[in-house]
Coordinates of C-alpha atoms and ligand atoms in Angstrom, one line a residue:
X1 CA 47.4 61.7 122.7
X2 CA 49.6 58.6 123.9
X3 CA 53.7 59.4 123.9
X4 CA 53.4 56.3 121.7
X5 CA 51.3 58.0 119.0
X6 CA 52.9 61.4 119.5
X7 CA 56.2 59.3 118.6
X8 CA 54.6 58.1 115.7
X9 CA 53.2 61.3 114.3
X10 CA 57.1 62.8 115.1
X11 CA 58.6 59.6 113.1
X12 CA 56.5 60.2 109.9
X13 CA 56.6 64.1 110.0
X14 CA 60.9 63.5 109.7
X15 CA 60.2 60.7 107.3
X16 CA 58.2 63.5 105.1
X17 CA 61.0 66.7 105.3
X18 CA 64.3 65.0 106.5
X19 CA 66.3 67.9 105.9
X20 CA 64.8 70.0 108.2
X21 CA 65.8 67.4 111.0
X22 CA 69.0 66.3 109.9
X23 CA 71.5 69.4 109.9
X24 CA 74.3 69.9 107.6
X25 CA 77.9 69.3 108.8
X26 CA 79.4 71.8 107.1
X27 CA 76.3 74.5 109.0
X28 CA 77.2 72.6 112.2
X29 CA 80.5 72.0 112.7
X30 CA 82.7 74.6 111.1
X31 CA 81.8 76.9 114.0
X32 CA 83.6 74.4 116.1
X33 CA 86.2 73.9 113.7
X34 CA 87.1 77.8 113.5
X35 CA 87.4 78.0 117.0
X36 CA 89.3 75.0 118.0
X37 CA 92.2 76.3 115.3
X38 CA 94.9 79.1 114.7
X39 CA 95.0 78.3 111.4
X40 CA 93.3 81.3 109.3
X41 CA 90.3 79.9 108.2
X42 CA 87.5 82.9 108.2
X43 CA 84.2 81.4 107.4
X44 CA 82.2 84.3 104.8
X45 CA 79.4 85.1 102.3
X46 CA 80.0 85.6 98.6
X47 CA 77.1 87.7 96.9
X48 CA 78.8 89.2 94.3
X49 CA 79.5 87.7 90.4
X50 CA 82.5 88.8 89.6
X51 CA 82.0 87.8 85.8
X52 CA 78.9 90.8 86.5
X53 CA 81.5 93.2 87.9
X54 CA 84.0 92.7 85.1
X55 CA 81.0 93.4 82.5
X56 CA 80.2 96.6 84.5
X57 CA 83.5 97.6 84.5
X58 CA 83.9 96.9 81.1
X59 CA 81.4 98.8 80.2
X60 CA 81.8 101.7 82.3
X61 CA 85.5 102.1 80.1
X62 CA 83.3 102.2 76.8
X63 CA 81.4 105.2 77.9
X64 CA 82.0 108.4 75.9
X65 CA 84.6 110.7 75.6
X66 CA 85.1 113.3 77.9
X67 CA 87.8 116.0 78.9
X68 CA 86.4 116.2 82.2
X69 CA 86.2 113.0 84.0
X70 CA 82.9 112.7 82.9
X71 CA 82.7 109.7 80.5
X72 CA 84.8 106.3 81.3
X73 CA 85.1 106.0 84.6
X74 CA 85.9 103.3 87.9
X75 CA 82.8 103.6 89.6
X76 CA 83.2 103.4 93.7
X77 CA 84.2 99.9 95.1
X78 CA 86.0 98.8 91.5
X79 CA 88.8 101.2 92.4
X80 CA 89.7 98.0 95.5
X81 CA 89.2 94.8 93.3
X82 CA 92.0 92.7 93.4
X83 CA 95.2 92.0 95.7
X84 CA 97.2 94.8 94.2
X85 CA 94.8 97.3 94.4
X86 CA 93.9 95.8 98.2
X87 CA 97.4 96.3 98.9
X88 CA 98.3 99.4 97.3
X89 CA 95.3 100.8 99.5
X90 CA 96.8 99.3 103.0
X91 CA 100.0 101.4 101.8
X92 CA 98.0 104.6 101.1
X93 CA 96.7 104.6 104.5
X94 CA 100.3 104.5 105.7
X95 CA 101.5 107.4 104.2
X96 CA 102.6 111.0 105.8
X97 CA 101.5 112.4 102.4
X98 CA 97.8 111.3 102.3
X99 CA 96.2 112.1 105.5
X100 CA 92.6 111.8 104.4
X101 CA 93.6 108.3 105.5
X102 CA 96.4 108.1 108.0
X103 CA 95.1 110.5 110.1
X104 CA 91.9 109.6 110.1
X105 CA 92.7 105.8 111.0
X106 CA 95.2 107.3 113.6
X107 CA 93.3 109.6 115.1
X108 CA 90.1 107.7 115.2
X109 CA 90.9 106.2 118.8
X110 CA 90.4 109.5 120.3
X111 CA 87.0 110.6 118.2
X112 CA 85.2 107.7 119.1
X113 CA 85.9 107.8 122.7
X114 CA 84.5 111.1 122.5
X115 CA 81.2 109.9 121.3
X116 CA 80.9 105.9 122.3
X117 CA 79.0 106.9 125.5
X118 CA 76.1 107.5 123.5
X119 CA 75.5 104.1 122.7
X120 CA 74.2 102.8 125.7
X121 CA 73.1 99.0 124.8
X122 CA 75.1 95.8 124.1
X123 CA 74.7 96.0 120.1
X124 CA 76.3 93.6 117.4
X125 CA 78.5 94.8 114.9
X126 CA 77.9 95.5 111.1
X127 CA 80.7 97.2 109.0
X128 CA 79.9 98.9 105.6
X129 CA 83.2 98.8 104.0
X130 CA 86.0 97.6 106.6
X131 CA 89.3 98.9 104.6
X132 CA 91.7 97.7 106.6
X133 CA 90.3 97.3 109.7
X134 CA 92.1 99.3 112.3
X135 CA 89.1 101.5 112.9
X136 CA 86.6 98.3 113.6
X137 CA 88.8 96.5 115.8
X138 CA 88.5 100.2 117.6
X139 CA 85.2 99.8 118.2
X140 CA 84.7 96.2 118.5
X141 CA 87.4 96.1 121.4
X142 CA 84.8 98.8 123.2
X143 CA 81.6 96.7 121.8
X144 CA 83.1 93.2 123.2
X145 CA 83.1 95.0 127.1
X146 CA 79.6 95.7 126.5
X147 CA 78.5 92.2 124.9
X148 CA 81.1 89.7 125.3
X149 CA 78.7 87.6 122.5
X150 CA 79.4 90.7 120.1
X151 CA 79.1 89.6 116.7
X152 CA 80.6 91.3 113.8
X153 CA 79.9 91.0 110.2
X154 CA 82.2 93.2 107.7
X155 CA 80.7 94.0 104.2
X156 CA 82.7 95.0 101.5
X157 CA 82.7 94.2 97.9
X158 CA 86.1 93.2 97.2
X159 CA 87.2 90.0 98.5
X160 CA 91.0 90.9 98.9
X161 CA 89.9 94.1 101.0
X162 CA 87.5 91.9 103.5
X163 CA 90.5 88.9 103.9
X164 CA 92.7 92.1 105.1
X165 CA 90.5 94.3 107.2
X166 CA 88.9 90.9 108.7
X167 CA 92.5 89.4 109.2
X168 CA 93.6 91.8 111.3
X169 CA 90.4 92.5 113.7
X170 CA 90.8 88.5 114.2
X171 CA 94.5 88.7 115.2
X172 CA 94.1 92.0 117.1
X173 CA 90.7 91.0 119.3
X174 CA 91.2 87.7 119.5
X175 CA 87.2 87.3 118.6
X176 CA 86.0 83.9 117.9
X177 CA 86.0 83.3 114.3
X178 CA 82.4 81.6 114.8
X179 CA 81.7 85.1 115.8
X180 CA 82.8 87.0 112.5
X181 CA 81.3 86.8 109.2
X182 CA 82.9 88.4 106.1
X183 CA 79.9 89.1 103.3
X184 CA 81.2 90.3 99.9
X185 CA 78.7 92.3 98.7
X186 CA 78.4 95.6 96.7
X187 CA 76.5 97.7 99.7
X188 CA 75.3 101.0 96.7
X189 CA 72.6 98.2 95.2
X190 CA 69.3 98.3 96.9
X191 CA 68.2 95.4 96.3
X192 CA 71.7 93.7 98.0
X193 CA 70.9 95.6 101.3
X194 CA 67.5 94.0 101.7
X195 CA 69.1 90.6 101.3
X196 CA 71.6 91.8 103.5
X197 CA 68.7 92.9 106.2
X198 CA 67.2 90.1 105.9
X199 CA 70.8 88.1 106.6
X200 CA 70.5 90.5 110.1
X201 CA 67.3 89.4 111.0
X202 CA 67.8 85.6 110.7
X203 CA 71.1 86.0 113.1
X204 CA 70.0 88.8 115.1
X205 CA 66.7 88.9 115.1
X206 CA 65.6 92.4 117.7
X207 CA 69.4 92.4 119.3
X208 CA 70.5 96.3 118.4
X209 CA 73.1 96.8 115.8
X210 CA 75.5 99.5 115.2
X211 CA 76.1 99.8 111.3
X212 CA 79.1 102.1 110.0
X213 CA 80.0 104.0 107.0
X214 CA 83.7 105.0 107.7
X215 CA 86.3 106.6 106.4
X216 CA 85.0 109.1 103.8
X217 CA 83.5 106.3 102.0
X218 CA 80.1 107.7 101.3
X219 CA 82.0 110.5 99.2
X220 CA 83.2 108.3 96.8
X221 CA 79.6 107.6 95.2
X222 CA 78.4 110.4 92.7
X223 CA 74.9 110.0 94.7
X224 CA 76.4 110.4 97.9
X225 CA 73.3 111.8 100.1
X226 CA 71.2 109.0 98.3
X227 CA 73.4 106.1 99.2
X228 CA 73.2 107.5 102.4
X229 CA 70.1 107.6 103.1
X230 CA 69.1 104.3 101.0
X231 CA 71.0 102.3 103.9
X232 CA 69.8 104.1 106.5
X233 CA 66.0 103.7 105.2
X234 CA 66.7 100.1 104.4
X235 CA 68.8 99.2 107.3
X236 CA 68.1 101.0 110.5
X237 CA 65.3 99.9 113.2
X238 CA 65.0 102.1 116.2
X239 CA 67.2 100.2 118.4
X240 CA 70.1 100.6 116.1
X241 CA 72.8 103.1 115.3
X242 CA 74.7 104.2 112.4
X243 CA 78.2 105.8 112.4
X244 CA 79.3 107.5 110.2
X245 CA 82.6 109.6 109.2
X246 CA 83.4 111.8 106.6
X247 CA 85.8 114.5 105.4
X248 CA 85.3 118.0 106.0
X249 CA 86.6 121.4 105.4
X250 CA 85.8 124.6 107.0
X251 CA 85.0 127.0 103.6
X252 CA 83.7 126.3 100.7
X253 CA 86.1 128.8 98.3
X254 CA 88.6 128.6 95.3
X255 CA 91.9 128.3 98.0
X256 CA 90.3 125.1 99.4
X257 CA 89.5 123.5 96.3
X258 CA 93.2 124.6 95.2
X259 CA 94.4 122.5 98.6
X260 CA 92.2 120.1 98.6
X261 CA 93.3 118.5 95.4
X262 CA 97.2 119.1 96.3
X263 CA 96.5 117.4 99.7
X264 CA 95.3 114.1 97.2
X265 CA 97.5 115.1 94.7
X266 CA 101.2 114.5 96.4
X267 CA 101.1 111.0 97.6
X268 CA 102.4 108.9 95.4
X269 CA 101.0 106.0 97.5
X270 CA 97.5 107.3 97.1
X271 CA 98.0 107.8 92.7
X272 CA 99.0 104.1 92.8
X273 CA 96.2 103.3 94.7
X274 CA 93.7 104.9 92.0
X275 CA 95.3 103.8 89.2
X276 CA 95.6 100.3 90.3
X277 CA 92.2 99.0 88.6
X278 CA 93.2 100.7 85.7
X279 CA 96.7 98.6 85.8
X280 CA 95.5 95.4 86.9
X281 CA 92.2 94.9 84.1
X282 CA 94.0 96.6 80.9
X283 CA 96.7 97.5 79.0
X284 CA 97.2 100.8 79.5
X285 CA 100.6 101.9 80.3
X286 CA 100.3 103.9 83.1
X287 CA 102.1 106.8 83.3
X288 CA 101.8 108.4 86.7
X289 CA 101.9 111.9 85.2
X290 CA 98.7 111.3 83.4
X291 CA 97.4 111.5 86.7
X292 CA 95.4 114.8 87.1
X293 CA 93.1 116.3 89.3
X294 CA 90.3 118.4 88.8
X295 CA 88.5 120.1 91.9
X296 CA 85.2 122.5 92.4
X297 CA 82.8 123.4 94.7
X298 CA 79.8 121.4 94.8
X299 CA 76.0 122.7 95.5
X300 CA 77.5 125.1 98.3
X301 CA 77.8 122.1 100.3
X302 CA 81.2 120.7 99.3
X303 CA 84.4 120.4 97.7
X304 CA 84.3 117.8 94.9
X305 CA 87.7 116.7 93.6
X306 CA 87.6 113.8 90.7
X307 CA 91.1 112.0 90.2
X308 CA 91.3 111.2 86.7
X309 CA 93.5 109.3 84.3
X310 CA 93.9 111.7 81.4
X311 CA 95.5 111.0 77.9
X312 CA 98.3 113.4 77.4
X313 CA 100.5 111.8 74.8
X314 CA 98.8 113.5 72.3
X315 CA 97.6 111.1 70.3
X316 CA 95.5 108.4 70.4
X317 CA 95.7 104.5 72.5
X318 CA 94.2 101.5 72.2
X319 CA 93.1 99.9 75.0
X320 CA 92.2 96.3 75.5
X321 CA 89.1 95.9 78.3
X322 CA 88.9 92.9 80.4
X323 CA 86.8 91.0 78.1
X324 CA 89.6 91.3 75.5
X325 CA 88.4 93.8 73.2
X326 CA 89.6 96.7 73.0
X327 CA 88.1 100.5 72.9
X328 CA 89.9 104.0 71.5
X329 CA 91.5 106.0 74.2
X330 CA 91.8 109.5 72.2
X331 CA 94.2 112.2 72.9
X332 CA 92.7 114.4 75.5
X333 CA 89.9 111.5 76.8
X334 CA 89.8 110.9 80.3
X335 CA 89.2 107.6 82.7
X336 CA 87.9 109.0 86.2
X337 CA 89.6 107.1 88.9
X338 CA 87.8 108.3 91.8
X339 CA 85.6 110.5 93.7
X340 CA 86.2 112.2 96.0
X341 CA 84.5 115.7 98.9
X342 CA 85.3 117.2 101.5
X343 CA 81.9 118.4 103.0
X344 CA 81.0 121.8 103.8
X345 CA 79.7 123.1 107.5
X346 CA 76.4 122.3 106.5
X347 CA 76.4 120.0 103.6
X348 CA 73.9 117.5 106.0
X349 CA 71.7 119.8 108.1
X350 CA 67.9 119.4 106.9
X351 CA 68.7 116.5 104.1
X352 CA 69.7 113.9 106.8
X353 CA 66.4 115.0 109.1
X354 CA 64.4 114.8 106.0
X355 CA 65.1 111.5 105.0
X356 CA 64.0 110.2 108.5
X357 CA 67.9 110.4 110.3
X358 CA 68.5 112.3 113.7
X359 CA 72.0 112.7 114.9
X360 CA 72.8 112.3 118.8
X361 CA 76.5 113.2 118.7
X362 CA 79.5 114.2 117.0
X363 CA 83.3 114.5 116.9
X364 CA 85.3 116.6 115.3
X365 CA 89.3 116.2 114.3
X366 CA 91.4 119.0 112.4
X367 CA 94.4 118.0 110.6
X368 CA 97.8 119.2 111.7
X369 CA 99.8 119.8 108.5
X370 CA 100.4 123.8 109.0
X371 CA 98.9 124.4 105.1
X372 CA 95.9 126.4 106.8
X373 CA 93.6 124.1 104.6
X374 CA 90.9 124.0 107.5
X375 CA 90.5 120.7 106.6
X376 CA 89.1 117.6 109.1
X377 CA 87.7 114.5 109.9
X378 CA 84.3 113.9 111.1
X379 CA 82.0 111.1 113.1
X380 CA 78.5 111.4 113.5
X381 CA 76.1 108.8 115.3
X382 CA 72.7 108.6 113.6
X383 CA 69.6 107.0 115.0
X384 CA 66.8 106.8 113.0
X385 CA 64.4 109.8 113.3
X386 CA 61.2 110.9 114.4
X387 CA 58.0 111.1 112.5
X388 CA 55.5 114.1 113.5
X389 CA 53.5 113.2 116.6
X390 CA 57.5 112.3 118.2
X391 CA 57.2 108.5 117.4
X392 CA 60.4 107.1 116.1
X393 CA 60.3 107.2 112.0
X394 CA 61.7 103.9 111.0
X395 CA 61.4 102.7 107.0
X396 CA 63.3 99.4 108.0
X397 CA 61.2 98.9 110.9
X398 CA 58.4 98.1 108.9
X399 CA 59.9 96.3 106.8
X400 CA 62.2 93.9 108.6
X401 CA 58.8 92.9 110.3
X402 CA 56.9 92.0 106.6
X403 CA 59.9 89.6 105.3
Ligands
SAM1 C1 87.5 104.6 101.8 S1 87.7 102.9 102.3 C2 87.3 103.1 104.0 C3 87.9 102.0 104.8 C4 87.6 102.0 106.3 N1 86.2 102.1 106.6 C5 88.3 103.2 107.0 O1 87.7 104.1 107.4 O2 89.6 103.1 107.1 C6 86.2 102.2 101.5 C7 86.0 100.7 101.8 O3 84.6 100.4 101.3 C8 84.7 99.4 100.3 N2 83.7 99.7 99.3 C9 83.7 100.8 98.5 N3 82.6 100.8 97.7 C10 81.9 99.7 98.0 C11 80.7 99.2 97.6 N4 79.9 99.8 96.6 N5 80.2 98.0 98.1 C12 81.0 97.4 99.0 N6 82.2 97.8 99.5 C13 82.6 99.0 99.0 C14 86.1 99.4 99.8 O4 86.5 98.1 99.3 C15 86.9 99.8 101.1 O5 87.1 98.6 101.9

């Protein structure tokens, strides 16, 4: 064929689909645009309806009536909607009196070092819940030696909690903003994680990725080992890695439950942060001594402890929802805040291997507070396991090929 007829047959293809010739300024130039300015621009993803989240909620306060925490409840992720509960998290992880958090952001430095020679390729970034970012910037100042082109995308469902943890990553790494990509999205919803894969794909296509789950955050979902293994079946190939860090104690008894919810129970930092939601989307007065906590031992495998709100005026409250009508808070009714374990010494063992995860390393952190509580911090890096004849067992590999 002539170049004059190839021109031709080029010409009428553009005429026929323009827009796939032609692309968009605002796909093409805001990269440029985010790095050529110190202005704090971040470019990101919005999945989630808010209107939708404020129904769930709204309904999740109509459920019934319950002295246990079992009825109306903040399910995980509502407890960080909004600036003030974004903020009154940030303080939380500040404080001497809730080291869940403060020790486990502080001392994160030195667990990961222990384990980050076990990821041996350049790998791309991927965040499941970012918090305030201290622990990503962590790894992503380690990531960027490996793979100066480290990208890293932070998803979280609240939109005040991504513009925090992602601020300070930027300002601390100095990563080009064209490199980072905020993507507010509930993470617990299945069918969010396979949009979310297939996000990966189109930027990443086979480049490795390390995914994390920090910060105790898996304990917070009343299916934890589900939610677990839901994002590691949907999300991990055998090129990538997931890390993952969660609370621990030592024993499983009556004494650590008793500690366990007077560890959560004395911040006052950490009772504002539950009762935040609660504050900012009704009415409710909130009266911090309403505040109760109620802690057992779960399956043999770990501590449980729910924070919830409890009415103890004796008598009933009304209390309008954030869709303006209002529901009966009866004398002795609970709202449960949050969620909370603190895993046992073998709360993963055969349920991880089972659902198709193999570890390849682990650190381990004790608290230093002098109570005795035997209580720690733990990171684990996962890989995604092996079937029978030794082959690597990957769900998501599959799958990421099909779409
Ligand atoms: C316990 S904090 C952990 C923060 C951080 N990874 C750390 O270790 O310091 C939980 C984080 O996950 C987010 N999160 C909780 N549930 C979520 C959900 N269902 N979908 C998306 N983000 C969620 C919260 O907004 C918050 O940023």
């Amino acid at each position: 064929m002539s170049n004059r007829s190839t021109r031709t047959l080029s010409r009428a293809a553009e005429a026929e689909e323009p827009e796939r010739w032609e692309r968009s300024p605002v796909a093409s130039r805001i990269p440029d645009i985010l790095d050529e300015t110190d202005f704090g621009w971040l470019l990101g993803l919005t999945a989630e309806d808010q209107a939708g989240k404020l129904a769930t909620l709204t309904a999740d306060l109509r459920r019934h009536h319950s002295d246990d925490g079992d009825g109306k409840r903040i399910a995980s992720g509502f407890s960080y909607l909004g600036a003030e509960s974004a903020i009154a998290w940030a303080n939380a992880c500040r404080d001497y009196l809730y080291p869940v958090m403060k020790q486990s952001i502080e001392s994160f430095d030195l667990r990961w070092t222990r384990i980050r020679h076990l990821l041996d390729q350049p790998y791309h970034y991927v965040s499941l819940g970012p918090g305030d970012g201290r622990k990503d910037a962590v790894i992503l100042h380690d990531l960027k030696q490996a793979n100066p082109s480290v990208c890293y995308v932070a998803v979280d469902m609240s939109a005040e909690m991504l513009r925090l943890g992602v601020q300070d990553v930027v300002r601390q790494l100095k990563l080009p903003r064209s490199r980072i990509l905020p993507v507010q999205l509930d993470f617990s919803v299945a069918a969010n994680i396979i949009e979310l894969r297939r996000l990966l794909r189109t930027m990443f296509g086979s480049e490795p990725i390390l995914f994390s789950l920090l910060g105790n955050t898996m304990a917070n979902f009343e299916d934890d080992l589900g939610m677990l293994t839901m994002l590691a079946g949907k999300l991990l190939r055998p090129e990538d890695r997931f890390l993952v860090e969660v609370a621990t104690t030592r024993r499983l008894d009556d004494e650590r439950v008793r500690l366990a919810c007077e560890e959560y129970g004395r911040s006052r930092t950490f009772r504002e942060f539950t009762t935040s939601t609660l504050m900012h989307y009704t009415d409710l007065q909130i009266d911090m001594d309403n505040v109760v906590l109620r802690g057992s031992v779960e399956q043999d495998r770990s501590i449980l402890v729910k924070i919830i709100y409890q009415n103890l005026t004796g008598h009933e409250i009304r209390m309008t929802l954030p869709d303006r009508t209002s529901v009966s808070f009866p004398a002795e009714d609970t709202i449960r805040l949050l969620l909370t374990r603190k895993y046992g010494p073998d709360a993963f063992g055969s349920v991880l291997h089972d659902n198709g995860l193999r570890e390849l390393g682990d650190s381990h952190f004790d608290f230093i507070h002098g109570s005795g509580s035997e209580f720690g911090m733990e990171l684990m890096l996962f890989e995604a396991g092996q079937d029978g004849e030794g082959r690597r067992r990957s769900i998501a590999e599959n799958v990421w090929q099909k779409e």
